[in-house]
XYZ file of C-alpha atoms in Angstrom:
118
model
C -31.546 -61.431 82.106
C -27.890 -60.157 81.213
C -25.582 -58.697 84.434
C -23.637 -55.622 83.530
C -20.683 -54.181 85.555
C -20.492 -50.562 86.106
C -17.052 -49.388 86.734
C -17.002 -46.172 88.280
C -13.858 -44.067 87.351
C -12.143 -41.456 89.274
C -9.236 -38.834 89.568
C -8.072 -39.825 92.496
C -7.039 -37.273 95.022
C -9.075 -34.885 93.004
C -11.893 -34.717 95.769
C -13.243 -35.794 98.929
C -16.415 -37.391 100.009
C -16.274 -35.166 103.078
C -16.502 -32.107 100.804
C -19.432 -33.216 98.901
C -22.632 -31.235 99.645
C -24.862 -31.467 102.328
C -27.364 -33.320 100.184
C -25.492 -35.888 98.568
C -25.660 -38.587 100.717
C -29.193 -38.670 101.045
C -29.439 -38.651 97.293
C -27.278 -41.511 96.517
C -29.046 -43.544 99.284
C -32.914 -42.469 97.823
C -30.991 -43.554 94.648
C -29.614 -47.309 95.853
C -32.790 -47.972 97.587
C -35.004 -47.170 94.828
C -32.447 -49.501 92.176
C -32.382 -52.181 95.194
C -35.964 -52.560 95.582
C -36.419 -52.113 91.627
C -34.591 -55.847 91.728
C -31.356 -54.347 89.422
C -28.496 -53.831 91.673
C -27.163 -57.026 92.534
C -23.508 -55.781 94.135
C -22.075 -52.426 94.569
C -18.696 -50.957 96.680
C -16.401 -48.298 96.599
C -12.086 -49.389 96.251
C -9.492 -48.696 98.315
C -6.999 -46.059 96.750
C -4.376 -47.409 94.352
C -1.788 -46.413 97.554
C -3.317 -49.859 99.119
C -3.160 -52.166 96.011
C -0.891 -54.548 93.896
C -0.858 -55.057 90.351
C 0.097 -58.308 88.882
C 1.350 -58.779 86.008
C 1.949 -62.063 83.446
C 4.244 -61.481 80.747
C 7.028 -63.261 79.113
C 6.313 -66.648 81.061
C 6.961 -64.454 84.580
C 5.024 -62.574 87.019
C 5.868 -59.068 88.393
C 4.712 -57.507 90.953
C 3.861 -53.430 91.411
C 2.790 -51.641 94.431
C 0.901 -48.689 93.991
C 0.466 -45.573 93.865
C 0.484 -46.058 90.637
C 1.852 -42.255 88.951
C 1.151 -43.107 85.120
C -2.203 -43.952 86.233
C -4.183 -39.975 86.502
C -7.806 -41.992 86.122
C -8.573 -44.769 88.277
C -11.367 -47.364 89.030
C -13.153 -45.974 92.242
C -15.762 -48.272 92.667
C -18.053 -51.240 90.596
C -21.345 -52.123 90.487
C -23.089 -55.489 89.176
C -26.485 -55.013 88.152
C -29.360 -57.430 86.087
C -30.703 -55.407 83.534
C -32.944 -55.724 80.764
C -30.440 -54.507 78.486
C -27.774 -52.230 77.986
C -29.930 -49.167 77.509
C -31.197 -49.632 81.072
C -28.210 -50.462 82.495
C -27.031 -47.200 80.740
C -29.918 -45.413 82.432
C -29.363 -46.500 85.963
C -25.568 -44.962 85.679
C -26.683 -41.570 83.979
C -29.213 -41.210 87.398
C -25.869 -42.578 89.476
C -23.902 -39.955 87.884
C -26.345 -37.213 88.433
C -26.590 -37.601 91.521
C -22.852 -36.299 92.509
C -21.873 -32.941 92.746
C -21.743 -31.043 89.911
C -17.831 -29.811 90.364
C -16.948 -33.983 90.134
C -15.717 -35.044 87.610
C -17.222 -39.144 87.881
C -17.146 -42.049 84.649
C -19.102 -44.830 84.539
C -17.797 -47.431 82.286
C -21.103 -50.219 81.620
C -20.019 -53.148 79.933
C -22.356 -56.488 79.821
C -20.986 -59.435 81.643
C -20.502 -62.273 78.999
C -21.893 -65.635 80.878
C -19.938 -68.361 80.540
């Protein structure tokens, strides 16, 4: 059965989880107990902000190294998920239900791309 990751994109600094509403929580863990015990979520986690990371980079035979923040960088990768879907479509469907489940004011984008096996 193909694996898909789910990158979950952000603007950083745009909100808080401590703002979200009262209910969210609760939803998002009805949510990854229901995909959990469904047999489809095989690895999930939020990131650290950009502020705590390093990008490395390979170009012209050397390596460079940048510390974040990074400022060209508005939209970031928040979070990932690795899930075993039937196919894209449901691995489409579990992130529309993710996604619905934040508060409406969020703006939250789930990239789903299949996970070539090698």
């Amino acid at each position: 059965m193909p694996r898909y990751l789910t990158m979950v994109r952000i603007e950083e600094g745009a909100f808080r989880l401590e703002d979200a509403d009262p209910g969210f929580e609760e939803r998002m863990g009805a949510l990854f107990e229901e995909i959990t015990k469904a047999g489809v979520m095989l690895e999930t986690a939020g990131l650290k902000p950009t502020s705590e990371s390093t990008r490395i980079t390979w170009e012209g035979g050397k390596l460079s190294y940048t510390d974040g923040p990074f400022t060209e960088t508005k939209e970031v990768v928040g979070g990932y998920s690795i899930t075993q879907c039937r196919d894209m479509a449901e691995a489409i469907e579990w992130s529309k239900r993710f996604l619905e489940v934040h508060p409406a004011e969020w703006k939250v984008t789930c990239e789903v791309r299949e996970i070539e096996e090698m």
